Coordinates of C-alpha atoms in Angstrom, one line a residue:
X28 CA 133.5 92.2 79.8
X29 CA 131.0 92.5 83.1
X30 CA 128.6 93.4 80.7
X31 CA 129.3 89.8 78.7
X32 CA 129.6 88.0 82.1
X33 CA 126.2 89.5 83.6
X34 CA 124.5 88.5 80.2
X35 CA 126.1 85.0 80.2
X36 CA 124.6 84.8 83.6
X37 CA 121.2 85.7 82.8
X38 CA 121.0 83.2 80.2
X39 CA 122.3 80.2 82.4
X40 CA 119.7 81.1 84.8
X41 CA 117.0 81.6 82.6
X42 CA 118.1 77.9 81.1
X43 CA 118.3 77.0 84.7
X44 CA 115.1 77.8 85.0
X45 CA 113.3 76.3 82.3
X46 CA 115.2 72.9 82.7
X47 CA 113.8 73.2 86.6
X48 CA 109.7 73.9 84.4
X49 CA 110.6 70.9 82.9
X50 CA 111.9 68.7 85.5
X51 CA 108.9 70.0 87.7
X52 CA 106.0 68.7 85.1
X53 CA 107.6 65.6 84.7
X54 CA 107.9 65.3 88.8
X55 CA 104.3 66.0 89.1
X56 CA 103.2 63.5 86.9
X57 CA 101.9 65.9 83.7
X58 CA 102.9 64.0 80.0
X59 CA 101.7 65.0 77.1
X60 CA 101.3 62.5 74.2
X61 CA 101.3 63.5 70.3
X62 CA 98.9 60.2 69.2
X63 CA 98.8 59.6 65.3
X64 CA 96.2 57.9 63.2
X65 CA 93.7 59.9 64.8
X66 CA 90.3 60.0 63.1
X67 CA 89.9 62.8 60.9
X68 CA 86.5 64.4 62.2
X69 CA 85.5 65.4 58.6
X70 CA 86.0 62.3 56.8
X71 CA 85.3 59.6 59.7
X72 CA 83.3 61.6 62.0
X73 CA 81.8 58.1 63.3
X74 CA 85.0 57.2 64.2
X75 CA 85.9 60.7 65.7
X76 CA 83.4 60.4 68.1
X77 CA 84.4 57.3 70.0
X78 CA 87.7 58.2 70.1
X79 CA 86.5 61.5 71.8
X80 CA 85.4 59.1 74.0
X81 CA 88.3 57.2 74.9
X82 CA 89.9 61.0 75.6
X83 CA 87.0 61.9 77.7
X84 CA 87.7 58.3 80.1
X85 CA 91.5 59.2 79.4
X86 CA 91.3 62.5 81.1
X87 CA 89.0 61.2 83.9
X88 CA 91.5 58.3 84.5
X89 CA 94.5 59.9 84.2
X90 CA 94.2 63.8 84.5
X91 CA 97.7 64.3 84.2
X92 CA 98.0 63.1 80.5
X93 CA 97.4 65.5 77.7
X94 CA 96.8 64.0 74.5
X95 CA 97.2 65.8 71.9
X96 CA 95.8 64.7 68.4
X97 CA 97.3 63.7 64.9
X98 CA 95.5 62.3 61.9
X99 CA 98.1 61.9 59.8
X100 CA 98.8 58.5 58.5
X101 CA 102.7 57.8 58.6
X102 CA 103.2 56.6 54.8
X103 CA 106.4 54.9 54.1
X104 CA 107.6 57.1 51.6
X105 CA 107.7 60.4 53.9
X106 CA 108.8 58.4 57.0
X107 CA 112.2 59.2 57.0
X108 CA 111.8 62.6 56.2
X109 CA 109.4 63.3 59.1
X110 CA 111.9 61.5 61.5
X111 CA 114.7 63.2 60.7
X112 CA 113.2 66.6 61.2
X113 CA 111.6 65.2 64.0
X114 CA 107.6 65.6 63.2
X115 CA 107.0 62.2 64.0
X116 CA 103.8 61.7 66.6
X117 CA 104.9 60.3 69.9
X118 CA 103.1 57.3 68.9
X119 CA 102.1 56.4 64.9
X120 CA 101.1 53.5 63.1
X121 CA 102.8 51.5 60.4
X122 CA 102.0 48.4 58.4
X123 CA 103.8 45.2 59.3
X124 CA 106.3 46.2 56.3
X125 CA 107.9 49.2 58.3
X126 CA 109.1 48.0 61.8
X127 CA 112.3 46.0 60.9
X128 CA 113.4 49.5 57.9
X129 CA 112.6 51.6 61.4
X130 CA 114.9 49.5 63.7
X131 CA 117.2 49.6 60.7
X132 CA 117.4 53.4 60.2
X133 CA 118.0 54.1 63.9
X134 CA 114.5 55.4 64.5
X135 CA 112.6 53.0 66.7
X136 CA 112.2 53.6 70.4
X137 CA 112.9 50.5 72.8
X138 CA 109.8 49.8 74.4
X139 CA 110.7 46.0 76.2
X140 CA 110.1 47.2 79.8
X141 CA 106.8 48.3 79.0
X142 CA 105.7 45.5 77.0
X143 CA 106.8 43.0 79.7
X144 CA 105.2 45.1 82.1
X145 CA 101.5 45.2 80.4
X146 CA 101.9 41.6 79.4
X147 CA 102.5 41.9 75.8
X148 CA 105.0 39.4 75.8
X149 CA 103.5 36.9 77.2
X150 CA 99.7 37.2 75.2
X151 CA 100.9 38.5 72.2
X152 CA 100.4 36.2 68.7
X153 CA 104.0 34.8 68.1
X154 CA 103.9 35.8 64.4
X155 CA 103.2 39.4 65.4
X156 CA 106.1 39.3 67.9
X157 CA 108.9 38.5 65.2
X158 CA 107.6 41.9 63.5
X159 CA 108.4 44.4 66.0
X160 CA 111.7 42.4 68.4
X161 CA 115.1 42.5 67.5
X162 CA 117.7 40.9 69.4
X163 CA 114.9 40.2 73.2
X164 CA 114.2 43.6 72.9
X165 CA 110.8 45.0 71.9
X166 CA 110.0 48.5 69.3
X167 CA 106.7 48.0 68.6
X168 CA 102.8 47.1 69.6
X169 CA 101.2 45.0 67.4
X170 CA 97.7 46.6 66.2
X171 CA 96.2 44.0 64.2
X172 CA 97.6 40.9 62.1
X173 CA 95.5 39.6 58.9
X174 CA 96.6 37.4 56.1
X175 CA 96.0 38.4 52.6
X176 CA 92.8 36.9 50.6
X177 CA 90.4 38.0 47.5
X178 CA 87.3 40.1 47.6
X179 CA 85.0 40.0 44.9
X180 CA 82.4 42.5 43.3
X181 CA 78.8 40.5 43.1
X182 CA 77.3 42.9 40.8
X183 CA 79.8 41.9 38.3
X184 CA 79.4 38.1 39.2
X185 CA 75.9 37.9 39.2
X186 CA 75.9 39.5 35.7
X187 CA 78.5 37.0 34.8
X188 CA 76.0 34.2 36.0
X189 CA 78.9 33.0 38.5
X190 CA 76.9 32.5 41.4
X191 CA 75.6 29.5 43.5
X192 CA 72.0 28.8 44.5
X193 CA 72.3 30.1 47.9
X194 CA 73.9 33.1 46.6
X195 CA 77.7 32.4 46.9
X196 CA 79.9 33.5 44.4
X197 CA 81.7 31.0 42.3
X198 CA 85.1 32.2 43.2
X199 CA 88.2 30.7 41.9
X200 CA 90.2 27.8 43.8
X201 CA 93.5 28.2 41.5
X202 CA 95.0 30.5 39.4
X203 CA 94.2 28.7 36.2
X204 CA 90.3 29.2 37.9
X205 CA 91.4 32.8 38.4
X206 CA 92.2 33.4 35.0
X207 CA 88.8 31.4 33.4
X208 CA 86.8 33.6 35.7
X209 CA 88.4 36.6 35.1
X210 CA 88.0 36.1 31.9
X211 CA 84.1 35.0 32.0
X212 CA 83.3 38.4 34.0
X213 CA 85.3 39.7 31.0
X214 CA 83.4 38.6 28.4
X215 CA 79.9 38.7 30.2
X216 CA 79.6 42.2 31.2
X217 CA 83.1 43.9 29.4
X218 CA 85.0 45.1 32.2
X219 CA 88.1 43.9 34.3
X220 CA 88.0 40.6 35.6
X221 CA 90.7 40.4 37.8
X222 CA 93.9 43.7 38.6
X223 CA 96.8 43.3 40.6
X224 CA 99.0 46.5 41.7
X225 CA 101.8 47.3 39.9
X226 CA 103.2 50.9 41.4
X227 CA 106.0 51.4 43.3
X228 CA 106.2 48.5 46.5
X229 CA 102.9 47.8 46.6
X230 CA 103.1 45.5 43.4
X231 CA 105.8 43.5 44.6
X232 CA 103.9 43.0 47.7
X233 CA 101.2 41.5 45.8
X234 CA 103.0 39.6 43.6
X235 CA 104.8 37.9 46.1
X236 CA 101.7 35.8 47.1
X237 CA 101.5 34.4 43.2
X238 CA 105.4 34.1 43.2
X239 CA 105.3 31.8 46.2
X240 CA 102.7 29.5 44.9
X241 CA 104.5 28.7 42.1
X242 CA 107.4 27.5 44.3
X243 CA 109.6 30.8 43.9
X244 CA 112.4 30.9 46.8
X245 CA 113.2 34.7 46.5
X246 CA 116.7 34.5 48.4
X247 CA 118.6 32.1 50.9
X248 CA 122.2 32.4 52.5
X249 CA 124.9 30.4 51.0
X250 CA 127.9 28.3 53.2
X251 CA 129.4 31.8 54.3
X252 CA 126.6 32.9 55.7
X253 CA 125.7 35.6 53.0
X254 CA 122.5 36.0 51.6
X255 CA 121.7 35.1 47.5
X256 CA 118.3 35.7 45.1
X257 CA 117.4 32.8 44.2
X258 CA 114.4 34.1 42.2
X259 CA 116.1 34.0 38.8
X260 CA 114.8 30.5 38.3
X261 CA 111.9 28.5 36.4
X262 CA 109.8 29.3 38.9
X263 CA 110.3 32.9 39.3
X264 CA 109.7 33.0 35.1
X265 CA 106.8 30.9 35.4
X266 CA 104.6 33.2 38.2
X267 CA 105.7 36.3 36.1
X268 CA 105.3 34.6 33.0
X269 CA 101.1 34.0 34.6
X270 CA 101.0 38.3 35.3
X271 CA 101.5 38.8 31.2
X272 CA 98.8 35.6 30.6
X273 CA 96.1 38.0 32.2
X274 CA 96.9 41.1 29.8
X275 CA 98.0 39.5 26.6
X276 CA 96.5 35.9 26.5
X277 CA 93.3 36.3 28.6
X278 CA 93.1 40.0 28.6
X279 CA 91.3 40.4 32.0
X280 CA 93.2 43.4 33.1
X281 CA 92.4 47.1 33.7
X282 CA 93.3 49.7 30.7
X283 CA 95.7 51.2 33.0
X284 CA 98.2 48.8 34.0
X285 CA 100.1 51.3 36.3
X286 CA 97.6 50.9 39.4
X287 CA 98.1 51.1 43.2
X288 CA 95.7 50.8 45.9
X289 CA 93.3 53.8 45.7
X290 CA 93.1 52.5 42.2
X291 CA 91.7 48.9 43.2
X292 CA 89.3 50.2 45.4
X293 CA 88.1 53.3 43.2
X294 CA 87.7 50.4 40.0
X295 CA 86.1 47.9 42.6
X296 CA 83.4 50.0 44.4
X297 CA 82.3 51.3 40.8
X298 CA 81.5 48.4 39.3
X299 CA 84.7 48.2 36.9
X300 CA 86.5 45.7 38.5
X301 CA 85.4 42.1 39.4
X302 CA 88.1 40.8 42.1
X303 CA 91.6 41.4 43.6
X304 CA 94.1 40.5 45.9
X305 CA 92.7 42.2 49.3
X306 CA 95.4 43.3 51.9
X307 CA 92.7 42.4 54.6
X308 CA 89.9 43.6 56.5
X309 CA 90.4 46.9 56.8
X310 CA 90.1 47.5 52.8
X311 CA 86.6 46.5 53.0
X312 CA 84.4 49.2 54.0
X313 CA 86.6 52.0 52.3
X314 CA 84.1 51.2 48.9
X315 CA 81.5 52.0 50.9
X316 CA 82.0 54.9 52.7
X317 CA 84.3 56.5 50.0
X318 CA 82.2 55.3 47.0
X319 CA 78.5 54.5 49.0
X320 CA 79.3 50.1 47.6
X321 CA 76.5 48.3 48.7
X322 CA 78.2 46.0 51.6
X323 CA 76.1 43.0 50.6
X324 CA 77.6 43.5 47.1
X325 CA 80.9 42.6 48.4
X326 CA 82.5 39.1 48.8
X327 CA 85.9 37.4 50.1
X328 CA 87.6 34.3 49.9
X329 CA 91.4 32.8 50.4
X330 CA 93.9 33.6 48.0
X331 CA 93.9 30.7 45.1
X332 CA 96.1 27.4 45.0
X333 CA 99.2 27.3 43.1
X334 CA 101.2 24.4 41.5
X335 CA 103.4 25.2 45.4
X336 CA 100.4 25.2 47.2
X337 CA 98.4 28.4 48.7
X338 CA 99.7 31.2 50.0
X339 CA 99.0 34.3 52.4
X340 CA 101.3 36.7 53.6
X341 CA 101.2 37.9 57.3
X342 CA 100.0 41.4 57.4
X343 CA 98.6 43.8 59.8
X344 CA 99.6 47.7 61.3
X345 CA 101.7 48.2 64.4
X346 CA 102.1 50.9 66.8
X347 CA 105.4 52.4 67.7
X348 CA 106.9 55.4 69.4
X349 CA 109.1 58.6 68.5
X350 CA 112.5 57.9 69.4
X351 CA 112.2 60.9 71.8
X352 CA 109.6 59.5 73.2
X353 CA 109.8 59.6 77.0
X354 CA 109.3 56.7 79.2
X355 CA 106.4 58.7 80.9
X356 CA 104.8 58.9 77.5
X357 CA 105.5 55.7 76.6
X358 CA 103.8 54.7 79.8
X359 CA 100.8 56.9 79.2
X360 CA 100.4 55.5 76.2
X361 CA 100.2 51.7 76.9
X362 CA 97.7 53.3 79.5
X363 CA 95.7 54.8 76.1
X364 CA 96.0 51.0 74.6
X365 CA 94.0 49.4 77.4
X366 CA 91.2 52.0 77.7
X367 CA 91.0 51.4 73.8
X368 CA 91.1 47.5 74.3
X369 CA 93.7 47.3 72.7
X370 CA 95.9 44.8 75.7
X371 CA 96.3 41.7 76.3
X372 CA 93.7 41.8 79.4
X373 CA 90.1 43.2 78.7
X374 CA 88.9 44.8 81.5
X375 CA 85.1 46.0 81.6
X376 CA 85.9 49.3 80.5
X377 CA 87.9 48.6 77.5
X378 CA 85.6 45.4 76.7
X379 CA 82.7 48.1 76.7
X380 CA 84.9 50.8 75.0
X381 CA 85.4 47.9 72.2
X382 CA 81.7 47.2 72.0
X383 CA 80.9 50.5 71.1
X384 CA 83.1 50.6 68.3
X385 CA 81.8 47.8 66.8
X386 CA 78.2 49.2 67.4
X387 CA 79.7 52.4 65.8
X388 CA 80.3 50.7 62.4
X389 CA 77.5 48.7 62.1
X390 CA 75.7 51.7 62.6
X391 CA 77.5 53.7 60.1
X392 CA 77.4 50.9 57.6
X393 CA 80.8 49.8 57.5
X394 CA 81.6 45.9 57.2
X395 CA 81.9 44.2 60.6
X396 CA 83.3 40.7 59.8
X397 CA 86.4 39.1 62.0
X398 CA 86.4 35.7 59.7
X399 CA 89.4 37.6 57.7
X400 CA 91.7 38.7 60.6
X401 CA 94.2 36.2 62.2
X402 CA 94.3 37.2 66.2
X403 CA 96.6 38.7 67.7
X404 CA 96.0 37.1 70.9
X405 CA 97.2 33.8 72.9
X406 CA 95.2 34.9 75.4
X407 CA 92.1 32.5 75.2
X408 CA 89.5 33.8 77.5
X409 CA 90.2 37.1 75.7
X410 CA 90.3 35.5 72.1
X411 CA 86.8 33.7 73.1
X412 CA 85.2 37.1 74.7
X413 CA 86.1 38.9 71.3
X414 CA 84.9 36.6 69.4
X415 CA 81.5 36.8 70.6
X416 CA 81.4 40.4 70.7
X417 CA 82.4 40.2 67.0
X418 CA 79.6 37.8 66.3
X419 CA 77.0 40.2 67.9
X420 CA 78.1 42.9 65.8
X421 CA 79.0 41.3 62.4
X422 CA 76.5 42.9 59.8
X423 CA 77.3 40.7 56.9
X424 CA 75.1 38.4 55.2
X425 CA 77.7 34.9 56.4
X426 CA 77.5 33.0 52.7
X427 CA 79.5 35.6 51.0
X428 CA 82.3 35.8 53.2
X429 CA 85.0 32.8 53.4
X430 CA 87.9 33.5 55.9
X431 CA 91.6 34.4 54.2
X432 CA 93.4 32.2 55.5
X433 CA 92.0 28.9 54.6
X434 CA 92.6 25.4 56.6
X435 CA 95.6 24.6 53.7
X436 CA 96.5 28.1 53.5
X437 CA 100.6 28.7 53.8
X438 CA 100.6 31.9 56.3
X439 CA 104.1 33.5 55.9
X440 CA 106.0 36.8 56.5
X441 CA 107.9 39.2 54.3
X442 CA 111.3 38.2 52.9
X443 CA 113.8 38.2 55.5
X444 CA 115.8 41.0 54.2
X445 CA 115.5 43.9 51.9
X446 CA 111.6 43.5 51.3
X447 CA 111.0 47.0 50.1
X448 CA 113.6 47.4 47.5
X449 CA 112.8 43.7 46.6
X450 CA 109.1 44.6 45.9
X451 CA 109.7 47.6 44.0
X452 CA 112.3 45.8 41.8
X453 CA 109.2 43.3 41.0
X454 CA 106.9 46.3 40.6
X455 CA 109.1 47.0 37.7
X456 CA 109.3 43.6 36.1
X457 CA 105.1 43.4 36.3
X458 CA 105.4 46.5 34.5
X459 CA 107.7 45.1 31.5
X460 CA 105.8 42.6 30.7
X461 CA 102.5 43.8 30.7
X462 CA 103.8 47.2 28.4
X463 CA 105.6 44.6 26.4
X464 CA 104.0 41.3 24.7
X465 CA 107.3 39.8 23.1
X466 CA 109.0 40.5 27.2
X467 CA 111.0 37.7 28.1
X468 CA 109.9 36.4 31.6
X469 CA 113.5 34.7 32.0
X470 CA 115.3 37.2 31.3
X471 CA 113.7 40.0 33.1
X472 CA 113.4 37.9 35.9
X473 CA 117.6 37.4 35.4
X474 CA 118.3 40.7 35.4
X475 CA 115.8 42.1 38.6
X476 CA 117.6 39.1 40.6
X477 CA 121.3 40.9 39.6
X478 CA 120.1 44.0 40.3
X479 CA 118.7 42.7 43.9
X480 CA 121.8 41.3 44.5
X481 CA 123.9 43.6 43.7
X482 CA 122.5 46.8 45.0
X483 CA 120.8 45.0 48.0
X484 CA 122.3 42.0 48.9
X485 CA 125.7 42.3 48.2
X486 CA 125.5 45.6 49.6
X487 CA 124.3 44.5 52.6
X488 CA 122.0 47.7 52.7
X489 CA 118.3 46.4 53.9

């Protein structure tokens, strides 16, 4: 029994001990800060080396942070899984998609004093502020906010003959344009004219602009508060009804009607497909430096005009924080943010360390263009300083690109509630009717608005 006792002792004082370690670095200031997203070195080594020079003004500034790197990209369908083992970096990006499912599953860290504290709240875009509060308190950063337009592939246009004199392309206004000019390129030079994603969520996501055009209301709250699909409705047939137009009456799609986004971009940079829905800027340069596209071969424009008007959803990547996460590293890393400039106030430094990012991708080829971002700043003297940076930088010849998000453009978020289930239901009705010629629109669209509401809605489960 002393024996027991003695060894029971031992390990209370050696537990004693390392608490007292850990109390003792956190009293003197040391924090070490797991960052994801990093650059990977190999693949973006342009990249790489300016963030090794934030970390080299990081260190000087604040030697007691150690960062420590992480280039994994946080992908929705492993998210859970790394949070709940707890691999998660102390601070990871996510698309505009994620932040309300993160808040949802318990995993977000409250990070309202700091965001106050570095004026976030008072600078930051109000659109991008909905995405990441819940209830006056604050889980995210917003990284960048963008609305959804078209890109288009000018080798295939200019073999269509669909260019202007000053060397525009002729894209489409509509989606009855869409379809003649997908069909055209089709005809012209006998590949795609026009793919949308079908896999998974990333369909639905895209479908959604369409769907709103023609007037679809995908769900609304009835008298006792509860929420309803309304999608199973003339509208909702008619903007699926357009998705089996392009394969079976124009026949403008891909072969392979199961595409996502590495798809798009693999059929885009080699010349096989003639124009998409682009989910903003930040799908631009990956032609080039993953398929060596020529940048000047590469157009954008606004989404097209439905019988409902245009629309655009609201999209963008935000930053948020390990629900471990400390306050000291949550401090360290708004501190991280700043030297990036990435806060609401651009000092010297981080207007300089933003400078030489841009000069990094122009140098490396890569498309520097701001037209297609939204910004996600209310701060004007920073908004106008940006801008002209952006303008010294951009490496685009000007006539090809036309911003997203048009004067008449409709900008709007994600469906309230269930977003991700709801897109990957839709996934699966663009699917049906493009395996299927005799599919019934109405029907299918029927039945993915009972199954929404009755394993989502009803279930209250978003």
């Amino acid at each position: 029994m002393k024996r027991i006792i003695s060894l029971l002792l031992c390990v209370v004082m050696t537990v004693g001990v390392c608490c007292s370690c850990t109390k003792s670095e956190k009293t003197t200031g040391k924090v070490k800060l797991k960052i994801g997203y990093w650059p990977n070195k190999d693949t973006d080594p342009e990249k790489y080396e300016v963030y090794e020079g934030y970390l080299a003004q990081m260190k000087e500034k604040y030697p007691e942070v150690e960062i420590e790197k992480d280039s994994t990209s946080i992908k929705p369908d492993v998210f859970l899984t790394l949070a709940s083992s707890g691999q998660l970096p102390d601070m990871y990006r996510v698309a505009y998609t994620e932040p309300q499912r993160i808040i949802d599953a318990g995993y977000a860290r409250d990070i309202t004093d700091f965001f106050k504290k570095y004026g976030y709240e008072e600078y930051t875009n109000k659109t991008s502020l909905k995405v990441v509060e819940r209830d006056g308190k604050y889980y995210g950063v917003p990284y960048t906010l963008s609305g959804v337009g078209m890109w288009h592939n000018m080798n295939l246009y200019e073999k269509a003959g669909l260019v202007n004199e000053d060397g525009s392309p002729k894209y489409p206004k509509t989606y009855d344009e869409l379809a003649e000019t997908a069909k055209i390129i089709k005809e012209k030079t006998g590949k795609a004219g026009f793919a949308i994603m079908t896999k998974d969520t990333v369909g639905g996501w895209q479908f959604m602009n369409i769907a709103w055009s023609f007037g679809v209301e995908f769900m609304k709250k009835d008298e006792n508060g509860k929420w309803k699909a309304t999608f199973n409705s003339p509208e909702g047939a008619a903007a699926l009804q357009y998705v089996k137009d392009l394969k079976w009456k124009y026949d403008v799609l891909p072969e392979n009607i199961l595409i996502d986004k590495n798809e798009i971009i693999k059929l885009f940079a080699t010349d096989q497909l003639a124009m998409s829905i682009c989910g903003g800027l930040s799908w631009l340069s990956r032609p080039i430096f993953l398929f060596n596209m020529n940048k000047d071969k590469i157009a954008t424009s606004p989404t097209p005009e439905g019988p409902s008007g245009r629309y655009s959803q609201i999209g963008g990547d935000v930053w948020m924080f390990s629900k471990e996460a400390t306050d000291e590293q949550v401090d360290a890393a708004f501190k991280w943010l700043a030297i990036k400039g990435e806060s609401p106030n651009l000092t010297e430094e981080s207007y300089k360390n933003l400078e030489d990012s841009l000069k990094t991708e122009n140098e490396a080829g890569n498309i520097v263009l701001e037209t297609s971002e939204i910004n996600i700043w209310d701060n004007e003297d920073r908004v106008k300083k940006i801008n002209d940076l952006y303008a010294k930088y951009t490496n685009v010849l000007p006539y090809l690109h036309v911003p997203f998000v048009a004067e008449n453009t409709i900008t709007k978020s994600e469906e309230p509630v269930g977003a991700q289930k709801l897109y990957a239901l839709l996934s699966t009705a663009m699917q049906k009717v493009l395996m299927d010629k005799d599919a019934d629109c109405a029907k299918i669209m029927e039945e993915t608005a009972q199954t929404f509401q009755r394993d989502v809605l009803d279930k209250e489960t978003y």
